[in-house]
CSV table of C-alpha atoms (C1' of nucleotides) in Angstrom, one decimal:
chain,number,residue,atom,x,y,z
A,134,MET,CA,-66.1,-105.5,97.5
A,135,ASP,CA,-63.2,-104.5,95.1
A,136,VAL,CA,-60.3,-104.0,97.3
A,137,SER,CA,-58.5,-100.6,96.9
A,138,VAL,CA,-54.9,-100.5,96.4
A,139,LYS,CA,-54.6,-98.8,99.8
A,140,GLY,CA,-56.5,-102.0,101.2
A,141,GLU,CA,-53.9,-104.3,99.5
A,142,TYR,CA,-51.0,-102.4,100.9
A,143,ALA,CA,-52.5,-102.9,104.3
A,144,LEU,CA,-52.6,-106.5,103.9
A,145,ARG,CA,-49.3,-106.8,102.5
A,146,ALA,CA,-47.8,-104.7,105.3
A,147,VAL,CA,-49.5,-107.1,107.9
A,148,PHE,CA,-48.4,-110.0,106.1
A,149,GLU,CA,-44.7,-108.8,105.9
A,150,LEU,CA,-44.8,-108.2,109.8
A,151,CYS,CA,-46.3,-111.7,110.5
A,152,SER,CA,-43.8,-113.2,108.1
A,153,ARG,CA,-41.0,-111.6,110.3
A,154,GLY,CA,-42.2,-113.2,113.4
A,155,SER,CA,-39.8,-110.9,115.0
A,156,SER,CA,-40.3,-109.1,118.3
A,157,GLU,CA,-38.1,-106.3,117.2
A,158,PRO,CA,-39.8,-103.7,115.4
A,159,THR,CA,-39.7,-103.3,111.7
A,160,LYS,CA,-39.1,-100.0,110.0
A,161,ILE,CA,-41.6,-98.3,107.6
A,162,ALA,CA,-38.6,-98.1,105.1
A,163,ASP,CA,-38.2,-101.8,105.4
A,164,ILE,CA,-41.7,-102.8,104.9
A,165,ALA,CA,-41.7,-100.3,101.9
A,166,ALA,CA,-38.9,-101.5,100.2
A,167,ARG,CA,-39.8,-105.5,100.6
A,168,GLN,CA,-43.5,-105.1,99.6
A,169,ARG,CA,-42.6,-102.3,96.9
A,170,ILE,CA,-45.0,-99.7,98.6
A,171,PRO,CA,-44.6,-96.0,98.3
A,172,GLN,CA,-43.4,-95.0,101.8
A,173,LYS,CA,-45.0,-91.9,102.4
A,174,PHE,CA,-48.2,-93.6,101.4
A,175,LEU,CA,-47.5,-96.7,103.8
A,176,GLU,CA,-46.9,-94.3,106.6
A,177,LEU,CA,-50.4,-93.3,106.5
A,178,ILE,CA,-51.6,-96.7,106.3
A,179,LEU,CA,-49.6,-98.1,109.2
A,180,SER,CA,-50.6,-95.2,111.3
A,181,GLN,CA,-54.3,-96.2,110.6
A,182,LEU,CA,-53.5,-99.9,111.4
A,183,LYS,CA,-52.1,-98.8,114.5
A,184,GLN,CA,-55.4,-96.7,115.4
A,185,GLY,CA,-57.3,-100.1,114.7
A,186,GLY,CA,-55.3,-101.9,117.2
A,187,PHE,CA,-53.6,-104.2,114.7
A,188,LEU,CA,-50.0,-102.7,115.3
A,189,ASN,CA,-47.9,-101.2,117.8
A,190,SER,CA,-45.1,-98.8,117.1
A,191,ARG,CA,-42.0,-97.3,118.9
A,192,ARG,CA,-40.4,-94.0,117.6
A,193,GLY,CA,-36.8,-92.9,117.4
A,194,ALA,CA,-33.8,-94.9,116.6
A,195,SER,CA,-34.5,-98.7,116.1
A,196,GLY,CA,-38.0,-97.8,116.2
A,197,GLY,CA,-40.6,-99.5,113.9
A,198,TYR,CA,-43.8,-101.4,113.8
A,199,THR,CA,-44.8,-104.5,115.3
A,200,LEU,CA,-47.9,-106.6,115.6
A,201,ALA,CA,-50.1,-105.9,118.4
A,202,LYS,CA,-51.6,-109.4,118.4
A,203,PRO,CA,-50.8,-112.9,117.3
A,204,ALA,CA,-51.1,-113.6,113.6
A,205,GLU,CA,-53.9,-115.9,114.3
A,206,ASP,CA,-55.9,-113.4,116.0
A,207,ILE,CA,-56.0,-110.9,112.9
A,208,THR,CA,-58.2,-111.7,110.1
A,209,VAL,CA,-58.2,-110.5,106.4
A,210,GLY,CA,-61.7,-109.2,107.0
A,211,ALA,CA,-60.9,-107.2,110.2
A,212,VAL,CA,-58.0,-105.5,108.4
A,213,LEU,CA,-59.9,-104.8,105.4
A,214,ARG,CA,-63.0,-103.6,106.9
A,215,HIS,CA,-61.0,-101.1,109.2
A,216,ILE,CA,-59.0,-99.7,106.3
A,217,GLU,CA,-61.8,-99.7,103.5
A,218,GLY,CA,-64.6,-98.5,105.7
A,219,ARG,CA,-68.0,-100.1,104.9
A,220,LEU,CA,-67.2,-103.6,102.8
A,221,SER,CA,-69.4,-105.6,100.7
A,222,THR,CA,-72.6,-104.5,99.0
A,223,ALA,CA,-74.7,-103.5,102.1
A,224,ARG,CA,-76.8,-100.9,100.6
A,225,ARG,CA,-76.0,-97.3,101.3
A,226,SER,CA,-78.8,-96.5,104.2
A,227,ASP,CA,-78.2,-92.7,103.7
A,228,ASP,CA,-79.3,-91.9,107.0
A,229,ASN,CA,-82.7,-93.1,107.5
A,230,SER,CA,-82.4,-96.3,109.7
A,231,ARG,CA,-85.1,-98.5,108.3
A,232,PRO,CA,-84.1,-100.5,105.3
A,233,PRO,CA,-86.0,-99.7,102.1
A,234,ASP,CA,-87.4,-103.0,101.6
A,235,SER,CA,-86.3,-104.0,98.1
A,236,PRO,CA,-86.6,-107.1,96.1
A,237,PHE,CA,-82.7,-107.2,96.3
A,238,ASN,CA,-82.3,-107.0,100.1
A,239,GLU,CA,-82.0,-110.7,100.3
A,240,VAL,CA,-79.4,-111.0,97.8
A,241,TRP,CA,-77.4,-108.3,99.5
A,242,LYS,CA,-77.6,-110.3,102.8
A,243,GLN,CA,-76.4,-113.5,101.2
A,244,VAL,CA,-73.6,-111.9,99.5
A,245,ASP,CA,-72.6,-110.2,103.0
A,246,ALA,CA,-72.7,-113.6,104.6
A,247,ALA,CA,-70.6,-115.4,101.8
A,248,LEU,CA,-67.9,-113.0,101.7
A,249,SER,CA,-67.9,-112.6,105.4
A,250,ASN,CA,-67.5,-116.5,105.5
A,251,VAL,CA,-64.4,-116.3,103.6
A,252,ILE,CA,-62.4,-113.0,104.8
A,253,ASP,CA,-63.5,-113.1,108.5
A,254,ARG,CA,-62.3,-116.8,109.0
A,255,THR,CA,-58.9,-116.2,107.3
A,256,THR,CA,-56.3,-115.6,109.6
A,257,PHE,CA,-52.8,-114.2,108.9
A,258,ALA,CA,-51.5,-117.4,110.5
A,259,ASP,CA,-53.5,-119.3,108.0
A,260,LEU,CA,-52.1,-117.2,105.2
A,261,LEU,CA,-48.5,-117.6,106.3
A,262,GLU,CA,-48.8,-121.4,106.7
A,263,ARG,CA,-50.2,-121.9,103.3
A,264,TRP,CA,-47.7,-119.7,101.8
A,265,LYS,CA,-45.0,-121.4,103.5
A,266,GLU,CA,-46.3,-124.7,102.2
A,267,LYS,CA,-46.6,-123.5,98.7
A,268,ARG,CA,-42.9,-122.3,98.8
A,269,SER,CA,-41.8,-125.6,100.0
A,270,ARG,CA,-43.7,-127.5,97.4
A,271,ARG,CA,-42.3,-125.2,94.8
A,272,ALA,CA,-38.8,-125.9,95.8
A,273,VAL,CA,-39.3,-129.5,95.8
A,274,SER,CA,-40.7,-129.6,92.3
A,275,PHE,CA,-37.9,-127.4,91.3
A,276,GLN,CA,-35.1,-129.6,92.5
A,277,ILE,CA,-36.8,-132.4,90.6
B,295,MET,CA,-68.1,-105.7,95.4
B,296,ASP,CA,-70.0,-102.7,96.4
B,297,VAL,CA,-72.7,-102.1,93.7
B,298,SER,CA,-72.7,-98.5,92.4
B,299,VAL,CA,-75.9,-96.5,92.1
B,300,LYS,CA,-75.7,-97.2,88.2
B,301,GLY,CA,-75.7,-100.9,88.8
B,302,GLU,CA,-78.7,-100.6,91.4
B,303,TYR,CA,-80.5,-98.7,88.9
B,304,ALA,CA,-80.0,-101.4,86.1
B,305,LEU,CA,-81.1,-104.1,88.4
B,306,ARG,CA,-84.4,-102.3,89.3
B,307,ALA,CA,-84.8,-101.4,85.7
B,308,VAL,CA,-84.7,-105.0,84.8
B,309,PHE,CA,-86.8,-106.2,87.8
B,310,GLU,CA,-89.5,-103.4,86.8
B,311,LEU,CA,-89.7,-105.0,83.3
B,312,CYS,CA,-90.0,-108.3,84.7
B,313,SER,CA,-92.5,-107.5,87.2
B,314,ARG,CA,-94.8,-106.2,84.1
B,315,GLY,CA,-94.8,-109.3,82.4
B,316,SER,CA,-96.3,-107.5,79.6
B,317,SER,CA,-95.2,-108.2,76.0
B,318,GLU,CA,-95.9,-104.4,75.3
B,319,PRO,CA,-92.9,-102.3,75.3
B,320,THR,CA,-92.7,-100.1,78.5
B,321,LYS,CA,-91.4,-96.5,78.0
B,322,ILE,CA,-88.3,-95.2,79.7
B,323,ALA,CA,-90.3,-92.5,81.2
B,324,ASP,CA,-92.5,-94.9,83.0
B,325,ILE,CA,-89.7,-96.9,84.5
B,326,ALA,CA,-87.9,-93.8,85.5
B,327,ALA,CA,-91.1,-92.7,87.5
B,328,ARG,CA,-92.0,-96.1,89.1
B,329,GLN,CA,-88.5,-96.7,90.1
B,330,ARG,CA,-87.5,-93.1,91.0
B,331,ILE,CA,-84.5,-93.1,88.6
B,332,PRO,CA,-83.3,-89.6,86.6
B,333,GLN,CA,-84.7,-90.3,83.2
B,334,LYS,CA,-81.6,-89.4,81.2
B,335,PHE,CA,-79.5,-91.3,83.4
B,336,LEU,CA,-81.8,-94.3,83.0
B,337,GLU,CA,-81.6,-93.8,79.2
B,338,LEU,CA,-78.0,-94.7,79.2
B,339,ILE,CA,-78.3,-97.7,81.2
B,340,LEU,CA,-81.1,-99.1,79.3
B,341,SER,CA,-79.1,-98.6,76.4
B,342,GLN,CA,-76.2,-100.4,77.7
B,343,LEU,CA,-78.6,-103.4,79.1
B,344,LYS,CA,-79.6,-103.6,75.4
B,345,GLN,CA,-75.9,-103.8,74.1
B,346,GLY,CA,-75.5,-106.6,76.7
B,347,GLY,CA,-78.5,-108.6,75.1
B,348,PHE,CA,-80.8,-108.3,78.2
B,349,LEU,CA,-83.4,-105.8,76.5
B,350,ASN,CA,-84.9,-105.1,73.3
B,351,SER,CA,-86.3,-101.9,72.2
B,352,ARG,CA,-88.6,-100.0,69.8
B,353,ARG,CA,-88.7,-96.3,68.9
B,354,GLY,CA,-91.3,-94.1,68.0
B,355,ALA,CA,-94.8,-93.6,69.4
B,356,SER,CA,-95.9,-96.6,71.7
B,357,GLY,CA,-92.3,-97.7,71.6
B,358,GLY,CA,-90.2,-98.6,74.8
B,359,TYR,CA,-88.3,-101.6,76.0
B,360,THR,CA,-89.2,-105.3,76.6
B,361,LEU,CA,-87.2,-108.2,77.9
B,362,ALA,CA,-84.9,-109.9,75.6
B,363,LYS,CA,-85.3,-113.2,77.4
B,364,PRO,CA,-87.3,-114.5,80.0
B,365,ALA,CA,-86.8,-113.7,83.6
B,366,GLU,CA,-85.5,-117.2,84.6
B,367,ASP,CA,-82.7,-116.6,82.0
B,368,ILE,CA,-81.6,-113.4,83.5
B,369,THR,CA,-79.2,-113.4,86.6
B,370,VAL,CA,-78.3,-110.8,89.0
B,371,GLY,CA,-74.7,-111.5,88.3
B,372,ALA,CA,-74.8,-111.1,84.4
B,373,VAL,CA,-76.7,-107.7,84.7
B,374,LEU,CA,-74.2,-106.6,87.3
B,375,ARG,CA,-71.1,-107.8,85.5
B,376,HIS,CA,-72.3,-105.9,82.3
B,377,ILE,CA,-73.1,-102.8,83.9
B,378,GLU,CA,-70.2,-102.5,86.5
B,379,GLY,CA,-67.3,-104.3,84.4
B,380,ARG,CA,-65.2,-106.3,86.4
B,381,LEU,CA,-66.9,-107.2,89.7
B,382,SER,CA,-65.5,-108.9,92.7
B,383,THR,CA,-61.9,-108.6,94.2
B,384,ALA,CA,-60.1,-110.0,91.1
B,385,ARG,CA,-56.9,-108.3,91.3
B,386,ARG,CA,-56.2,-105.6,88.8
B,387,SER,CA,-53.8,-107.5,86.7
B,388,ASP,CA,-52.6,-104.4,85.1
B,389,ASP,CA,-51.7,-105.8,81.8
B,390,ASN,CA,-49.2,-108.6,82.6
B,391,SER,CA,-51.0,-111.7,82.0
B,392,ARG,CA,-49.6,-113.9,84.6
B,393,PRO,CA,-50.7,-113.8,88.3
B,394,PRO,CA,-48.4,-112.2,90.6
B,395,ASP,CA,-48.6,-114.9,92.8
B,396,SER,CA,-49.3,-113.5,96.1
B,397,PRO,CA,-50.4,-115.0,99.6
B,398,PHE,CA,-53.8,-113.5,99.0
B,399,ASN,CA,-54.5,-115.0,95.5
B,400,GLU,CA,-56.1,-118.1,97.3
B,401,VAL,CA,-58.5,-115.9,99.4
B,402,TRP,CA,-59.5,-113.7,96.3
B,403,LYS,CA,-60.4,-116.9,94.4
B,404,GLN,CA,-62.5,-118.0,97.4
B,405,VAL,CA,-64.4,-114.6,97.6
B,406,ASP,CA,-65.0,-114.7,93.7
B,407,ALA,CA,-66.4,-118.3,94.2
B,408,ALA,CA,-68.7,-117.4,97.0
B,409,LEU,CA,-70.0,-114.2,95.4
B,410,SER,CA,-70.7,-116.0,92.2
B,411,ASN,CA,-72.4,-118.7,94.1
B,412,VAL,CA,-75.1,-116.2,94.9
B,413,ILE,CA,-75.5,-113.7,92.3
B,414,ASP,CA,-74.9,-116.0,89.4
B,415,ARG,CA,-77.7,-118.4,90.7
B,416,THR,CA,-80.0,-115.8,91.5
B,417,THR,CA,-82.2,-115.2,88.4
B,418,PHE,CA,-85.1,-112.4,88.2
B,419,ALA,CA,-87.7,-115.0,88.4
B,420,ASP,CA,-86.6,-116.1,91.7
B,421,LEU,CA,-86.5,-112.5,92.9
B,422,LEU,CA,-90.1,-111.8,91.5
B,423,GLU,CA,-91.5,-115.1,93.2
B,424,ARG,CA,-89.8,-114.3,96.4
B,425,TRP,CA,-91.2,-110.5,96.3
B,426,LYS,CA,-94.5,-111.7,95.4
B,427,GLU,CA,-94.7,-114.1,98.2
B,428,LYS,CA,-93.4,-111.6,100.6
B,429,ARG,CA,-96.2,-109.1,99.5
B,430,SER,CA,-99.0,-111.6,100.1
B,431,ARG,CA,-97.5,-112.5,103.7
B,432,ARG,CA,-97.4,-108.9,104.5
B,433,ALA,CA,-101.0,-108.4,103.3
B,434,VAL,CA,-102.1,-111.3,105.5
B,435,SER,CA,-100.7,-110.3,108.6
B,436,PHE,CA,-102.1,-106.9,108.0
B,437,GLN,CA,-105.6,-108.0,107.9
B,438,ILE,CA,-105.1,-110.1,111.0
C,261,DT,C1',-27.2,-83.2,121.5
C,262,DG,C1',-28.2,-85.2,117.4
C,263,DA,C1',-29.5,-88.6,114.3
C,264,DA,C1',-33.2,-91.9,113.5
C,265,DT,C1',-37.5,-93.0,113.4
C,266,DC,C1',-42.7,-92.4,113.8
C,267,DT,C1',-46.6,-88.9,113.5
C,268,DC,C1',-49.4,-85.2,112.2
C,269,DT,C1',-51.6,-82.0,108.7
C,270,DA,C1',-52.0,-80.3,104.0
C,271,DG,C1',-52.2,-80.5,99.3
C,272,DT,C1',-52.7,-82.3,94.6
C,273,DA,C1',-53.2,-84.6,90.0
C,274,DA,C1',-55.9,-87.9,87.9
C,275,DA,C1',-60.1,-90.8,87.7
C,276,DT,C1',-64.6,-92.0,88.6
C,277,DC,C1',-69.3,-91.2,89.6
C,278,DG,C1',-73.7,-89.3,89.0
C,279,DA,C1',-76.0,-87.0,86.5
C,280,DT,C1',-77.5,-83.3,82.6
C,281,DA,C1',-78.1,-81.0,77.9
C,282,DG,C1',-79.1,-81.2,73.2
C,283,DG,C1',-80.1,-82.8,69.4
C,284,DG,C1',-80.8,-87.0,65.8
C,285,DA,C1',-83.0,-91.1,64.1
C,286,DT,C1',-87.2,-94.0,64.0
C,287,DT,C1',-91.8,-95.3,64.3
C,288,DC,C1',-96.7,-94.4,64.6
C,289,DC,C1',-100.7,-92.4,63.2
C,290,DA,C1',-104.2,-89.0,61.6
D,140,DT,C1',-97.6,-86.8,54.3
D,141,DG,C1',-96.6,-84.5,58.6
D,142,DG,C1',-96.0,-84.2,63.0
D,143,DA,C1',-95.6,-86.2,67.6
D,144,DA,C1',-93.6,-89.4,70.5
D,145,DT,C1',-90.2,-92.3,71.5
D,146,DC,C1',-85.5,-94.2,71.7
D,147,DC,C1',-80.3,-93.2,70.6
D,148,DC,C1',-76.0,-90.7,70.7
D,149,DT,C1',-72.1,-87.7,72.2
D,150,DA,C1',-70.4,-84.5,75.0
D,151,DT,C1',-70.0,-82.2,79.2
D,152,DC,C1',-69.8,-80.9,84.1
D,153,DG,C1',-69.4,-80.6,89.3
D,154,DA,C1',-68.4,-83.4,93.4
D,155,DT,C1',-66.0,-87.0,95.4
D,156,DT,C1',-62.4,-90.4,95.9
D,157,DT,C1',-58.1,-92.4,95.0
D,158,DA,C1',-53.2,-93.0,95.3
D,159,DC,C1',-49.9,-90.5,96.2
D,160,DT,C1',-46.3,-86.4,97.9
D,161,DA,C1',-44.6,-82.8,101.0
D,162,DG,C1',-42.8,-80.9,105.0
D,163,DA,C1',-42.6,-80.1,109.4
D,164,DG,C1',-43.2,-81.8,114.3
D,165,DA,C1',-42.5,-85.3,118.3
D,166,DT,C1',-39.9,-89.1,120.4
D,167,DT,C1',-36.4,-92.3,121.3
D,168,DC,C1',-31.9,-94.0,121.8
D,169,DA,C1',-26.8,-93.5,121.9
DNA sequence: TGAATCTCTAGTAAATCGATAGGGATTCCA
DNA sequence: TGGAATCCCTATCGATTTACTAGAGATTCA
């Protein structure tokens, strides 16, 4: 699948909003600064995430972006598919509908399933939980 | 992962050689014709497959390409990795060696594992077997 | 009103992709 | 020994995609 930079920026932006848990809107500039993402590029991405129903926004002073739904309802796969367009190997089917019936079809199907099994089952709530846990473990071992 | 056209050509070419089972070399032109691959493009790909140790070649009249090892020792993953370079999501690590320790690392690792689980376990002998079986089933149902 | 923010449309430099061109080097065979 | 047939090598090219940047417009709030 090979995630593009844009795709990773999108994931990081959503994660940033999740980790703030705030219901107050977060400014693009803040997300850009925290996640080290070029601001004008991020603008496009956030707008696209809004089109996809992942985020809400408010303009004007004290405007910004918020999550459109709880972190446990947003999966890595959903974000990635929306930003990257077609994901995984699924053969370019050009325009003709019927599959070309190649010896590799079965493999591609298995790859798709295996991939989906990971990214469509991982929510941002999962990521946040693991991340917090990891940070706390690190803190402990650092104290010792 | 999203296989490139070049990657798929490589797979098809190897499959073609496997399905011939012949120890006689097969000409580039023949593979190109059978698999509908632009010949000059295929030349580059076959040469690269040779560099990777998948194929042998002979020049001159009655020259061509042969498998460098039995079909059961060539996996889809090996061919793909050799032709496509880095496969799967594994983050572009720029040049700095240590991983950037992001909340997504674990996901990428899982994706890599899931992907590898499919493509590194599927040999061309498997593909050929499945393909033959499929063709025979089709023939039977066609007769009935 | 005006400052702060999101929003929308263009544009752009660099890289990659999917080829094509044109010989050169080997090998076989008559 | 001299082609003819084949693989081998390097270079180039047009189209597309990627990762961004520019700049002006639309909203919102104080």
